[in-house]
Amino acid sequence: MGWKAAEKLIRHWKILRGDNVMIIRGKDKGETGIIKRVIRSQNRVIVEGKNLVKKHIKQGPGHEGGIFTVEAPLHASNVQVVDPVTGKPCKVGVKYLEDGTKVRVSRGIGASGSIIPRPEILKIRTTPRPTVAGPKDTPMDLVLQKTYDPKTGVGMPDL
């Protein structure tokens, strides 16, 4: 899309792909949706089925032209995460539980202070981990081979 790069990029993103958000400014104000994509280089997010615009696409080889309805990005400041308990928009804070795990919590006026769960879509890997060793993988017998003995100094490189 044709925006110039954001002058001040958001360093610590609190909105993640898959979050349930409410649009707080713009033509879809007050509507909720799920974040489809986060564009960090422009401080923008795309919400599923919201901020729809008509886009004229010229016909070319391999695709047909016409007028299509697409979701346009919204600035990240125009959306807020929905509190899972109250269902109202809230700010997002970070807390550490007793066992040391980092969690997102709702904060702000009228917020419940409850934990905002990490979206399930982020837990799914797009490409599965390989189960069979490839040609560039080190064999397990070489990985487990003991090459240095700290007591005798065997295996220490000559410097």
PDB file of C-alpha atoms in Angstrom, residues 59-120:
ATOM      1  CA  GLN A  59      -5.554  -6.919 -15.653  1.00  0.00           C
ATOM      2  CA  GLY A  60      -2.249  -8.661 -16.257  1.00  0.00           C
ATOM      3  CA  PRO A  61      -0.841 -12.001 -17.309  1.00  0.00           C
ATOM      4  CA  GLY A  62      -2.096 -14.708 -14.970  1.00  0.00           C
ATOM      5  CA  HIS A  63      -4.718 -12.633 -13.142  1.00  0.00           C
ATOM      6  CA  GLU A  64      -7.928 -10.856 -13.959  1.00  0.00           C
ATOM      7  CA  GLY A  65      -8.495  -7.184 -13.314  1.00  0.00           C
ATOM      8  CA  GLY A  66     -11.447  -5.388 -11.784  1.00  0.00           C
ATOM      9  CA  ILE A  67     -12.634  -3.692  -8.621  1.00  0.00           C
ATOM     10  CA  PHE A  68     -11.962  -5.740  -5.475  1.00  0.00           C
ATOM     11  CA  THR A  69     -12.840  -5.143  -1.835  1.00  0.00           C
ATOM     12  CA  VAL A  70      -9.767  -5.515   0.386  1.00  0.00           C
ATOM     13  CA  GLU A  71      -8.956  -4.900   4.056  1.00  0.00           C
ATOM     14  CA  ALA A  72      -6.823  -1.784   4.459  1.00  0.00           C
ATOM     15  CA  PRO A  73      -4.342  -1.491   7.348  1.00  0.00           C
ATOM     16  CA  LEU A  74      -5.237   0.564  10.431  1.00  0.00           C
ATOM     17  CA  HIS A  75      -2.720   2.414  12.573  1.00  0.00           C
ATOM     18  CA  ALA A  76      -1.912   0.477  15.747  1.00  0.00           C
ATOM     19  CA  SER A  77      -3.035   3.427  17.909  1.00  0.00           C
ATOM     20  CA  ASN A  78      -6.569   3.097  16.488  1.00  0.00           C
ATOM     21  CA  VAL A  79      -7.161  -0.384  17.919  1.00  0.00           C
ATOM     22  CA  GLN A  80      -7.187  -1.704  21.493  1.00  0.00           C
ATOM     23  CA  VAL A  81      -7.164  -5.253  22.819  1.00  0.00           C
ATOM     24  CA  VAL A  82     -10.528  -6.393  24.225  1.00  0.00           C
ATOM     25  CA  ASP A  83     -10.562  -7.371  27.920  1.00  0.00           C
ATOM     26  CA  PRO A  84     -11.497 -11.097  28.053  1.00  0.00           C
ATOM     27  CA  VAL A  85     -13.669 -10.613  31.172  1.00  0.00           C
ATOM     28  CA  THR A  86     -15.501  -7.300  30.592  1.00  0.00           C
ATOM     29  CA  GLY A  87     -15.476  -7.269  26.777  1.00  0.00           C
ATOM     30  CA  LYS A  88     -14.391  -3.613  26.724  1.00  0.00           C
ATOM     31  CA  PRO A  89     -11.227  -2.196  25.158  1.00  0.00           C
ATOM     32  CA  CYS A  90      -8.276  -1.940  27.542  1.00  0.00           C
ATOM     33  CA  LYS A  91      -4.570  -1.213  27.675  1.00  0.00           C
ATOM     34  CA  VAL A  92      -2.129  -4.099  27.881  1.00  0.00           C
ATOM     35  CA  GLY A  93       0.393  -4.480  30.687  1.00  0.00           C
ATOM     36  CA  VAL A  94       2.995  -7.114  31.461  1.00  0.00           C
ATOM     37  CA  LYS A  95       3.342  -9.043  34.729  1.00  0.00           C
ATOM     38  CA  TYR A  96       5.397 -11.980  35.914  1.00  0.00           C
ATOM     39  CA  LEU A  97       3.714 -14.836  37.768  1.00  0.00           C
ATOM     40  CA  GLU A  98       5.221 -16.586  40.830  1.00  0.00           C
ATOM     41  CA  ASP A  99       6.758 -19.288  38.632  1.00  0.00           C
ATOM     42  CA  GLY A 100       8.496 -16.612  36.508  1.00  0.00           C
ATOM     43  CA  THR A 101       6.339 -16.799  33.378  1.00  0.00           C
ATOM     44  CA  LYS A 102       5.649 -13.517  31.585  1.00  0.00           C
ATOM     45  CA  VAL A 103       1.951 -12.810  30.906  1.00  0.00           C
ATOM     46  CA  ARG A 104      -0.073  -9.950  29.427  1.00  0.00           C
ATOM     47  CA  VAL A 105      -2.715  -8.415  31.708  1.00  0.00           C
ATOM     48  CA  SER A 106      -5.519  -5.937  31.064  1.00  0.00           C
ATOM     49  CA  ARG A 107      -5.098  -2.540  32.655  1.00  0.00           C
ATOM     50  CA  GLY A 108      -6.696   0.888  32.558  1.00  0.00           C
ATOM     51  CA  ILE A 109     -10.008   2.383  33.684  1.00  0.00           C
ATOM     52  CA  GLY A 110     -12.692  -0.286  34.036  1.00  0.00           C
ATOM     53  CA  ALA A 111     -10.283  -3.113  33.246  1.00  0.00           C
ATOM     54  CA  SER A 112     -10.527  -6.360  35.196  1.00  0.00           C
ATOM     55  CA  GLY A 113      -6.772  -6.929  35.533  1.00  0.00           C
ATOM     56  CA  SER A 114      -7.188 -10.452  34.154  1.00  0.00           C
ATOM     57  CA  ILE A 115      -4.618 -12.333  32.099  1.00  0.00           C
ATOM     58  CA  ILE A 116      -4.910 -11.863  28.321  1.00  0.00           C
ATOM     59  CA  PRO A 117      -4.075 -15.275  26.820  1.00  0.00           C
ATOM     60  CA  ARG A 118      -1.512 -15.632  24.051  1.00  0.00           C
ATOM     61  CA  PRO A 119      -3.335 -16.287  20.728  1.00  0.00           C
ATOM     62  CA  GLU A 120      -3.467 -19.945  19.657  1.00  0.00           C
TER      63      GLU A 120
END
